[in-house]
Amino acid sequence: MPSISDRMRKRFILMASDPELRSAVVAATPEGWEMTESTDLDGLGDWQTVLLHRFMLLNLEDPEIEDPIEIIDILRREYQLNLAIFCLGGSQEQQDRARSVRADRFFDQATGLRRLPDFFAQFGW
């Protein structure tokens, strides 16, 4: 069972294998935030562990992520989590499928990286 201080830690998830994207996210991450990285749900732990994160950046185009749409669907339908999911890249078809399983926002990679300070501020409560 997580403690109150564990629940208050500022954490987010990066689902991507691209080292350049990772470097850009690390460079934009403010002090005091922790990044959890994975390309599948098993790498994140159980739903209680995922629940401790404030948002997720999910690269829809990442070849190492087997099915990003399924990840969103599992988080929403099976885990029943309302974790903010910000999708980077992807074709219109991928974005439409992600939207149908309730991903939150969609950005091309450059725009998503520019918006990171906004996400950290918004979820920095």
Short mmCIF file of N, CA, C and O in Angstrom, two decimals:
data_model
loop_
_atom_site.label_atom_id
_atom_site.label_comp_id
_atom_site.label_asym_id
_atom_site.label_seq_id
_atom_site.Cartn_x
_atom_site.Cartn_y
_atom_site.Cartn_z
N MET A 1 0.85 -1.18 0.00
CA MET A 1 0.00 0.00 0.00
C MET A 1 0.90 1.25 0.00
O MET A 1 1.74 1.41 0.87
N PRO A 2 0.72 2.13 -0.99
CA PRO A 2 1.56 3.33 -1.05
C PRO A 2 1.26 4.30 0.10
O PRO A 2 0.11 4.45 0.52
N SER A 3 2.30 4.95 0.57
CA SER A 3 2.14 5.94 1.63
C SER A 3 1.64 7.26 1.02
O SER A 3 1.67 7.45 -0.20
N ILE A 4 1.26 8.18 1.86
CA ILE A 4 0.82 9.50 1.39
C ILE A 4 1.97 10.21 0.68
O ILE A 4 1.78 10.80 -0.38
N SER A 5 3.16 10.14 1.24
CA SER A 5 4.29 10.80 0.59
C SER A 5 4.61 10.15 -0.76
O SER A 5 5.00 10.85 -1.71
N ASP A 6 4.39 8.84 -0.88
CA ASP A 6 4.58 8.15 -2.15
C ASP A 6 3.56 8.65 -3.18
O ASP A 6 3.89 8.85 -4.35
N ARG A 7 2.35 8.87 -2.73
CA ARG A 7 1.30 9.36 -3.63
C ARG A 7 1.54 10.80 -4.08
O ARG A 7 1.06 11.21 -5.12
N MET A 8 2.24 11.57 -3.29
CA MET A 8 2.46 12.98 -3.61
C MET A 8 3.68 13.22 -4.51
O MET A 8 3.86 14.32 -5.01
N ARG A 9 4.49 12.19 -4.73
CA ARG A 9 5.64 12.35 -5.61
C ARG A 9 5.18 12.70 -7.02
O ARG A 9 4.16 12.21 -7.48
N LYS A 10 5.92 13.56 -7.67
CA LYS A 10 5.59 14.01 -9.03
C LYS A 10 6.22 13.03 -10.01
O LYS A 10 7.43 13.04 -10.22
N ARG A 11 5.36 12.22 -10.62
CA ARG A 11 5.84 11.20 -11.55
C ARG A 11 5.03 11.24 -12.85
O ARG A 11 3.84 11.52 -12.83
N PHE A 12 5.71 10.89 -13.92
CA PHE A 12 5.01 10.74 -15.20
C PHE A 12 5.63 9.56 -15.93
O PHE A 12 6.69 9.07 -15.57
N ILE A 13 4.92 9.11 -16.96
CA ILE A 13 5.35 7.95 -17.74
C ILE A 13 5.72 8.39 -19.15
O ILE A 13 4.97 9.16 -19.77
N LEU A 14 6.83 7.88 -19.63
CA LEU A 14 7.20 8.03 -21.03
C LEU A 14 7.19 6.65 -21.66
O LEU A 14 7.98 5.78 -21.27
N MET A 15 6.29 6.45 -22.60
CA MET A 15 6.25 5.19 -23.35
C MET A 15 6.84 5.47 -24.73
O MET A 15 6.14 5.95 -25.63
N ALA A 16 8.12 5.20 -24.84
CA ALA A 16 8.85 5.45 -26.08
C ALA A 16 10.22 4.79 -25.97
O ALA A 16 10.76 4.67 -24.87
N SER A 17 10.77 4.40 -27.10
CA SER A 17 12.11 3.82 -27.11
C SER A 17 13.12 4.71 -27.82
O SER A 17 14.31 4.42 -27.79
N ASP A 18 12.67 5.78 -28.43
CA ASP A 18 13.52 6.68 -29.20
C ASP A 18 14.47 7.45 -28.26
O ASP A 18 14.00 8.23 -27.42
N PRO A 19 15.78 7.25 -28.39
CA PRO A 19 16.71 7.92 -27.48
C PRO A 19 16.70 9.45 -27.63
O PRO A 19 16.92 10.17 -26.66
N GLU A 20 16.44 9.96 -28.83
CA GLU A 20 16.37 11.41 -29.02
C GLU A 20 15.16 11.99 -28.31
O GLU A 20 15.25 13.05 -27.68
N LEU A 21 14.02 11.32 -28.42
CA LEU A 21 12.82 11.77 -27.72
C LEU A 21 13.06 11.73 -26.21
O LEU A 21 12.74 12.67 -25.49
N ARG A 22 13.66 10.64 -25.75
CA ARG A 22 13.95 10.51 -24.32
C ARG A 22 14.83 11.66 -23.84
O ARG A 22 14.57 12.27 -22.82
N SER A 23 15.88 11.96 -24.58
CA SER A 23 16.79 13.05 -24.21
C SER A 23 16.06 14.38 -24.15
O SER A 23 16.29 15.18 -23.24
N ALA A 24 15.19 14.63 -25.12
CA ALA A 24 14.44 15.89 -25.13
C ALA A 24 13.49 15.97 -23.94
O ALA A 24 13.35 17.04 -23.32
N VAL A 25 12.86 14.86 -23.58
CA VAL A 25 11.95 14.84 -22.43
C VAL A 25 12.74 15.04 -21.14
O VAL A 25 12.34 15.83 -20.28
N VAL A 26 13.87 14.37 -21.01
CA VAL A 26 14.71 14.53 -19.82
C VAL A 26 15.15 15.98 -19.67
O VAL A 26 15.10 16.56 -18.58
N ALA A 27 15.56 16.60 -20.78
CA ALA A 27 16.01 17.99 -20.74
C ALA A 27 14.88 18.94 -20.32
O ALA A 27 15.14 19.97 -19.69
N ALA A 28 13.65 18.61 -20.64
CA ALA A 28 12.51 19.47 -20.32
C ALA A 28 11.90 19.18 -18.95
O ALA A 28 11.04 19.92 -18.49
N THR A 29 12.34 18.10 -18.31
CA THR A 29 11.74 17.69 -17.04
C THR A 29 12.27 18.56 -15.90
O THR A 29 13.48 18.60 -15.66
N PRO A 30 11.37 19.23 -15.18
CA PRO A 30 11.82 20.08 -14.07
C PRO A 30 12.33 19.25 -12.89
O PRO A 30 11.98 18.08 -12.73
N GLU A 31 13.14 19.90 -12.09
CA GLU A 31 13.63 19.26 -10.87
C GLU A 31 12.44 18.85 -10.01
O GLU A 31 11.44 19.56 -9.92
N GLY A 32 12.56 17.68 -9.41
CA GLY A 32 11.51 17.19 -8.54
C GLY A 32 10.54 16.23 -9.22
O GLY A 32 9.71 15.62 -8.55
N TRP A 33 10.65 16.09 -10.52
CA TRP A 33 9.80 15.15 -11.26
C TRP A 33 10.57 13.88 -11.54
O TRP A 33 11.77 13.92 -11.80
N GLU A 34 9.86 12.75 -11.52
CA GLU A 34 10.46 11.45 -11.81
C GLU A 34 9.81 10.87 -13.07
O GLU A 34 8.59 10.93 -13.21
N MET A 35 10.62 10.31 -13.94
CA MET A 35 10.12 9.72 -15.17
C MET A 35 10.22 8.20 -15.09
O MET A 35 11.28 7.66 -14.76
N THR A 36 9.13 7.53 -15.39
CA THR A 36 9.11 6.08 -15.52
C THR A 36 9.05 5.77 -17.00
O THR A 36 8.21 6.31 -17.71
N GLU A 37 9.95 4.91 -17.47
CA GLU A 37 10.01 4.58 -18.89
C GLU A 37 9.65 3.13 -19.13
O GLU A 37 10.05 2.25 -18.37
N SER A 38 8.93 2.90 -20.22
CA SER A 38 8.61 1.54 -20.63
C SER A 38 8.07 1.57 -22.06
O SER A 38 7.68 2.63 -22.56
N THR A 39 8.04 0.40 -22.67
CA THR A 39 7.39 0.28 -23.97
C THR A 39 6.23 -0.71 -23.88
O THR A 39 5.64 -1.06 -24.90
N ASP A 40 5.91 -1.16 -22.66
CA ASP A 40 4.74 -2.03 -22.47
C ASP A 40 4.21 -1.84 -21.05
O ASP A 40 4.89 -1.29 -20.18
N LEU A 41 3.01 -2.30 -20.82
CA LEU A 41 2.39 -2.13 -19.50
C LEU A 41 3.10 -2.95 -18.43
O LEU A 41 3.17 -2.52 -17.27
N ASP A 42 3.62 -4.10 -18.78
CA ASP A 42 4.31 -4.93 -17.78
C ASP A 42 5.48 -4.19 -17.16
O ASP A 42 5.78 -4.37 -15.98
N GLY A 43 6.12 -3.33 -17.93
CA GLY A 43 7.25 -2.55 -17.43
C GLY A 43 6.86 -1.46 -16.45
O GLY A 43 7.72 -0.90 -15.77
N LEU A 44 5.57 -1.18 -16.38
CA LEU A 44 5.09 -0.13 -15.47
C LEU A 44 4.67 -0.66 -14.12
O LEU A 44 4.53 0.11 -13.16
N GLY A 45 4.41 -1.95 -14.03
CA GLY A 45 3.92 -2.52 -12.79
C GLY A 45 2.42 -2.69 -12.81
O GLY A 45 1.77 -2.54 -13.84
N ASP A 46 1.86 -2.96 -11.64
CA ASP A 46 0.41 -3.17 -11.56
C ASP A 46 -0.33 -1.83 -11.62
O ASP A 46 0.28 -0.76 -11.65
N TRP A 47 -1.65 -1.91 -11.62
CA TRP A 47 -2.45 -0.68 -11.80
C TRP A 47 -2.23 0.30 -10.67
O TRP A 47 -2.28 1.51 -10.87
N GLN A 48 -1.97 -0.19 -9.45
CA GLN A 48 -1.73 0.73 -8.34
C GLN A 48 -0.45 1.53 -8.54
O GLN A 48 -0.38 2.69 -8.15
N THR A 49 0.53 0.93 -9.18
CA THR A 49 1.77 1.64 -9.48
C THR A 49 1.53 2.68 -10.57
O THR A 49 2.01 3.81 -10.47
N VAL A 50 0.80 2.30 -11.60
CA VAL A 50 0.48 3.24 -12.68
C VAL A 50 -0.32 4.41 -12.13
O VAL A 50 -0.10 5.56 -12.51
N LEU A 51 -1.20 4.14 -11.21
CA LEU A 51 -2.05 5.16 -10.60
C LEU A 51 -1.24 6.26 -9.92
O LEU A 51 -1.70 7.40 -9.80
N LEU A 52 -0.03 5.97 -9.50
CA LEU A 52 0.81 6.94 -8.81
C LEU A 52 1.41 7.99 -9.75
O LEU A 52 2.04 8.94 -9.31
N HIS A 53 1.19 7.84 -11.05
CA HIS A 53 1.72 8.78 -12.04
C HIS A 53 0.66 9.81 -12.40
O HIS A 53 -0.53 9.54 -12.37
N ARG A 54 1.11 10.99 -12.79
CA ARG A 54 0.18 12.09 -13.06
C ARG A 54 -0.21 12.19 -14.53
O ARG A 54 -1.29 12.67 -14.83
N PHE A 55 0.67 11.76 -15.43
CA PHE A 55 0.31 11.74 -16.85
C PHE A 55 1.26 10.81 -17.59
O PHE A 55 2.27 10.36 -17.05
N MET A 56 0.89 10.52 -18.84
CA MET A 56 1.68 9.65 -19.71
C MET A 56 1.91 10.33 -21.05
O MET A 56 0.98 10.92 -21.61
N LEU A 57 3.13 10.23 -21.54
CA LEU A 57 3.46 10.59 -22.93
C LEU A 57 3.62 9.27 -23.67
O LEU A 57 4.43 8.43 -23.28
N LEU A 58 2.84 9.09 -24.73
CA LEU A 58 2.83 7.83 -25.47
C LEU A 58 3.13 8.10 -26.93
O LEU A 58 2.38 8.81 -27.61
N ASN A 59 4.24 7.55 -27.42
CA ASN A 59 4.62 7.70 -28.82
C ASN A 59 3.85 6.68 -29.65
O ASN A 59 4.13 5.48 -29.58
N LEU A 60 2.87 7.14 -30.41
CA LEU A 60 2.04 6.24 -31.22
C LEU A 60 2.82 5.58 -32.35
O LEU A 60 2.38 4.56 -32.88
N GLU A 61 3.95 6.15 -32.73
CA GLU A 61 4.72 5.65 -33.87
C GLU A 61 5.88 4.75 -33.47
O GLU A 61 6.64 4.30 -34.32
N ASP A 62 6.05 4.48 -32.21
CA ASP A 62 7.21 3.75 -31.74
C ASP A 62 7.15 2.28 -32.16
O ASP A 62 6.21 1.58 -31.79
N PRO A 63 8.15 1.80 -32.89
CA PRO A 63 8.13 0.40 -33.34
C PRO A 63 8.32 -0.60 -32.20
O PRO A 63 7.99 -1.78 -32.35
N GLU A 64 8.82 -0.16 -31.06
CA GLU A 64 9.02 -1.06 -29.91
C GLU A 64 7.74 -1.26 -29.10
O GLU A 64 7.67 -2.16 -28.27
N ILE A 65 6.75 -0.40 -29.32
CA ILE A 65 5.47 -0.53 -28.61
C ILE A 65 4.55 -1.36 -29.49
O ILE A 65 4.15 -0.92 -30.57
N GLU A 66 4.24 -2.56 -29.02
CA GLU A 66 3.51 -3.51 -29.86
C GLU A 66 2.16 -2.97 -30.32
O GLU A 66 1.83 -3.02 -31.50
N ASP A 67 1.35 -2.45 -29.42
CA ASP A 67 0.04 -1.93 -29.78
C ASP A 67 -0.34 -0.79 -28.83
O ASP A 67 -0.95 -1.03 -27.79
N PRO A 68 0.02 0.44 -29.19
CA PRO A 68 -0.27 1.56 -28.29
C PRO A 68 -1.77 1.76 -28.03
O PRO A 68 -2.16 2.19 -26.95
N ILE A 69 -2.60 1.40 -29.00
CA ILE A 69 -4.05 1.54 -28.82
C ILE A 69 -4.54 0.59 -27.73
O ILE A 69 -5.34 0.95 -26.88
N GLU A 70 -4.00 -0.62 -27.74
CA GLU A 70 -4.37 -1.60 -26.71
C GLU A 70 -3.94 -1.12 -25.32
O GLU A 70 -4.65 -1.32 -24.34
N ILE A 71 -2.77 -0.49 -25.24
CA ILE A 71 -2.30 0.04 -23.95
C ILE A 71 -3.31 1.05 -23.41
O ILE A 71 -3.69 1.00 -22.24
N ILE A 72 -3.74 1.97 -24.25
CA ILE A 72 -4.72 2.97 -23.82
C ILE A 72 -6.01 2.28 -23.39
O ILE A 72 -6.58 2.60 -22.34
N ASP A 73 -6.46 1.33 -24.20
CA ASP A 73 -7.70 0.61 -23.89
C ASP A 73 -7.61 -0.11 -22.54
O ASP A 73 -8.54 -0.05 -21.74
N ILE A 74 -6.50 -0.76 -22.29
CA ILE A 74 -6.34 -1.48 -21.01
C ILE A 74 -6.33 -0.49 -19.84
O ILE A 74 -6.98 -0.72 -18.82
N LEU A 75 -5.61 0.62 -20.01
CA LEU A 75 -5.58 1.61 -18.93
C LEU A 75 -6.99 2.15 -18.62
O LEU A 75 -7.34 2.35 -17.46
N ARG A 76 -7.77 2.37 -19.66
CA ARG A 76 -9.10 2.95 -19.47
C ARG A 76 -10.15 1.91 -19.07
O ARG A 76 -10.91 2.11 -18.14
N ARG A 77 -10.21 0.81 -19.81
CA ARG A 77 -11.29 -0.16 -19.63
C ARG A 77 -11.01 -1.15 -18.51
O ARG A 77 -11.86 -1.38 -17.65
N GLU A 78 -9.82 -1.74 -18.50
CA GLU A 78 -9.51 -2.75 -17.49
C GLU A 78 -9.03 -2.13 -16.18
O GLU A 78 -9.50 -2.49 -15.12
N TYR A 79 -8.05 -1.22 -16.27
CA TYR A 79 -7.52 -0.60 -15.06
C TYR A 79 -8.46 0.49 -14.54
O TYR A 79 -8.39 0.87 -13.40
N GLN A 80 -9.30 1.03 -15.41
CA GLN A 80 -10.25 2.10 -15.10
C GLN A 80 -9.55 3.32 -14.52
O GLN A 80 -10.01 3.91 -13.54
N LEU A 81 -8.43 3.69 -15.12
CA LEU A 81 -7.66 4.84 -14.67
C LEU A 81 -7.96 6.05 -15.53
O LEU A 81 -8.11 5.94 -16.75
N ASN A 82 -7.99 7.20 -14.90
CA ASN A 82 -8.21 8.45 -15.60
C ASN A 82 -6.89 9.22 -15.73
O ASN A 82 -6.87 10.44 -15.71
N LEU A 83 -5.81 8.50 -15.86
CA LEU A 83 -4.49 9.08 -16.08
C LEU A 83 -4.51 9.86 -17.40
O LEU A 83 -4.99 9.34 -18.41
N ALA A 84 -4.01 11.08 -17.39
CA ALA A 84 -3.95 11.86 -18.63
C ALA A 84 -2.98 11.18 -19.59
O ALA A 84 -1.84 10.88 -19.23
N ILE A 85 -3.43 10.93 -20.82
CA ILE A 85 -2.61 10.28 -21.84
C ILE A 85 -2.44 11.23 -23.01
O ILE A 85 -3.40 11.54 -23.71
N PHE A 86 -1.21 11.69 -23.20
CA PHE A 86 -0.87 12.60 -24.29
C PHE A 86 -0.12 11.81 -25.35
O PHE A 86 0.96 11.27 -25.08
N CYS A 87 -0.70 11.72 -26.53
CA CYS A 87 -0.13 10.93 -27.62
C CYS A 87 0.74 11.81 -28.51
O CYS A 87 0.36 12.93 -28.85
N LEU A 88 1.88 11.26 -28.89
CA LEU A 88 2.81 11.95 -29.78
C LEU A 88 2.84 11.23 -31.11
O LEU A 88 2.98 10.01 -31.15
N GLY A 89 2.70 11.99 -32.20
CA GLY A 89 2.80 11.44 -33.54
C GLY A 89 1.63 10.55 -33.89
O GLY A 89 0.55 10.63 -33.30
N GLY A 90 1.85 9.71 -34.87
CA GLY A 90 0.83 8.79 -35.32
C GLY A 90 0.05 9.33 -36.51
O GLY A 90 -0.08 10.53 -36.69
N SER A 91 -0.44 8.41 -37.31
CA SER A 91 -1.26 8.78 -38.46
C SER A 91 -2.64 9.21 -37.97
O SER A 91 -3.00 8.99 -36.81
N GLN A 92 -3.41 9.78 -38.86
CA GLN A 92 -4.78 10.17 -38.50
C GLN A 92 -5.59 8.95 -38.07
O GLN A 92 -6.36 9.01 -37.12
N GLU A 93 -5.36 7.82 -38.74
CA GLU A 93 -6.05 6.59 -38.37
C GLU A 93 -5.68 6.14 -36.96
O GLU A 93 -6.55 5.78 -36.16
N GLN A 94 -4.38 6.18 -36.64
CA GLN A 94 -3.94 5.81 -35.28
C GLN A 94 -4.55 6.75 -34.25
O GLN A 94 -5.00 6.32 -33.19
N GLN A 95 -4.54 8.04 -34.54
CA GLN A 95 -5.10 9.01 -33.60
C GLN A 95 -6.60 8.80 -33.42
O GLN A 95 -7.10 8.88 -32.30
N ASP A 96 -7.30 8.50 -34.51
CA ASP A 96 -8.74 8.23 -34.40
C ASP A 96 -9.00 7.00 -33.54
O ASP A 96 -9.91 6.99 -32.71
N ARG A 97 -8.19 5.96 -33.73
CA ARG A 97 -8.35 4.75 -32.91
C ARG A 97 -8.03 5.05 -31.45
O ARG A 97 -8.72 4.59 -30.54
N ALA A 98 -6.97 5.83 -31.20
CA ALA A 98 -6.60 6.21 -29.83
C ALA A 98 -7.71 7.06 -29.20
O ALA A 98 -8.02 6.91 -28.02
N ARG A 99 -8.27 7.94 -29.98
CA ARG A 99 -9.38 8.77 -29.50
C ARG A 99 -10.58 7.91 -29.12
O ARG A 99 -11.25 8.15 -28.11
N SER A 100 -10.84 6.86 -29.90
CA SER A 100 -12.00 6.00 -29.64
C SER A 100 -11.84 5.20 -28.34
O SER A 100 -12.83 4.79 -27.76
N VAL A 101 -10.60 5.00 -27.89
CA VAL A 101 -10.37 4.32 -26.61
C VAL A 101 -10.02 5.32 -25.50
O VAL A 101 -9.53 4.94 -24.45
N ARG A 102 -10.24 6.58 -25.77
CA ARG A 102 -10.21 7.67 -24.80
C ARG A 102 -8.82 8.19 -24.42
O ARG A 102 -8.58 8.53 -23.25
N ALA A 103 -7.92 8.29 -25.39
CA ALA A 103 -6.68 9.05 -25.16
C ALA A 103 -7.09 10.52 -25.05
O ALA A 103 -8.13 10.93 -25.57
N ASP A 104 -6.29 11.31 -24.36
CA ASP A 104 -6.71 12.68 -24.06
C ASP A 104 -6.36 13.71 -25.12
O ASP A 104 -7.22 14.46 -25.55
N ARG A 105 -5.11 13.79 -25.52
CA ARG A 105 -4.69 14.83 -26.46
C ARG A 105 -3.69 14.25 -27.44
O ARG A 105 -3.02 13.26 -27.15
N PHE A 106 -3.55 14.92 -28.57
CA PHE A 106 -2.68 14.45 -29.65
C PHE A 106 -1.82 15.59 -30.14
O PHE A 106 -2.33 16.69 -30.39
N PHE A 107 -0.52 15.31 -30.30
CA PHE A 107 0.42 16.32 -30.74
C PHE A 107 1.44 15.67 -31.66
O PHE A 107 1.79 14.50 -31.46
N ASP A 108 1.94 16.44 -32.64
CA ASP A 108 3.12 15.94 -33.32
C ASP A 108 4.24 16.03 -32.29
O ASP A 108 4.10 16.70 -31.25
N GLN A 109 5.33 15.35 -32.53
CA GLN A 109 6.38 15.25 -31.51
C GLN A 109 6.92 16.62 -31.10
O GLN A 109 7.09 16.88 -29.90
N ALA A 110 7.18 17.49 -32.05
CA ALA A 110 7.76 18.81 -31.74
C ALA A 110 6.80 19.63 -30.87
O ALA A 110 7.20 20.25 -29.89
N THR A 111 5.51 19.62 -31.22
CA THR A 111 4.53 20.37 -30.44
C THR A 111 4.38 19.77 -29.04
O THR A 111 4.29 20.51 -28.06
N GLY A 112 4.35 18.46 -28.95
CA GLY A 112 4.25 17.81 -27.65
C GLY A 112 5.41 18.18 -26.74
O GLY A 112 5.22 18.45 -25.55
N LEU A 113 6.61 18.23 -27.30
CA LEU A 113 7.77 18.62 -26.51
C LEU A 113 7.69 20.09 -26.08
O LEU A 113 8.05 20.42 -24.95
N ARG A 114 7.20 20.95 -26.96
CA ARG A 114 7.03 22.36 -26.59
C ARG A 114 5.99 22.53 -25.48
O ARG A 114 6.06 23.45 -24.69
N ARG A 115 4.99 21.63 -25.45
CA ARG A 115 3.92 21.72 -24.45
C ARG A 115 4.28 21.08 -23.11
O ARG A 115 3.56 21.25 -22.13
N LEU A 116 5.40 20.36 -23.04
CA LEU A 116 5.78 19.70 -21.80
C LEU A 116 5.79 20.64 -20.58
O LEU A 116 5.28 20.26 -19.53
N PRO A 117 6.35 21.84 -20.68
CA PRO A 117 6.31 22.72 -19.50
C PRO A 117 4.88 22.99 -19.03
O PRO A 117 4.63 23.08 -17.82
N ASP A 118 3.94 23.07 -19.96
CA ASP A 118 2.53 23.26 -19.59
C ASP A 118 2.01 22.05 -18.82
O ASP A 118 1.28 22.19 -17.84
N PHE A 119 2.37 20.85 -19.27
CA PHE A 119 1.91 19.63 -18.60
C PHE A 119 2.48 19.55 -17.18
O PHE A 119 1.77 19.23 -16.24
N PHE A 120 3.77 19.86 -17.06
CA PHE A 120 4.37 19.82 -15.73
C PHE A 120 3.72 20.84 -14.80
O PHE A 120 3.49 20.55 -13.63
N ALA A 121 3.42 22.02 -15.32
CA ALA A 121 2.76 23.04 -14.50
C ALA A 121 1.35 22.60 -14.13
O ALA A 121 0.93 22.72 -12.97
N GLN A 122 0.61 22.07 -15.09
CA GLN A 122 -0.77 21.66 -14.86
C GLN A 122 -0.88 20.52 -13.84
O GLN A 122 -1.79 20.50 -13.04
N PHE A 123 0.07 19.60 -13.88
CA PHE A 123 0.01 18.43 -13.01
C PHE A 123 0.97 18.53 -11.82
O PHE A 123 1.20 17.54 -11.14
N GLY A 124 1.49 19.70 -11.57
CA GLY A 124 2.45 19.88 -10.51
C GLY A 124 1.86 20.18 -9.14
O GLY A 124 2.56 20.55 -8.22
N TRP A 125 0.57 19.99 -8.97
CA TRP A 125 -0.11 20.29 -7.72
C TRP A 125 0.55 19.63 -6.61
O TRP A 125 0.90 19.10 -5.90
#
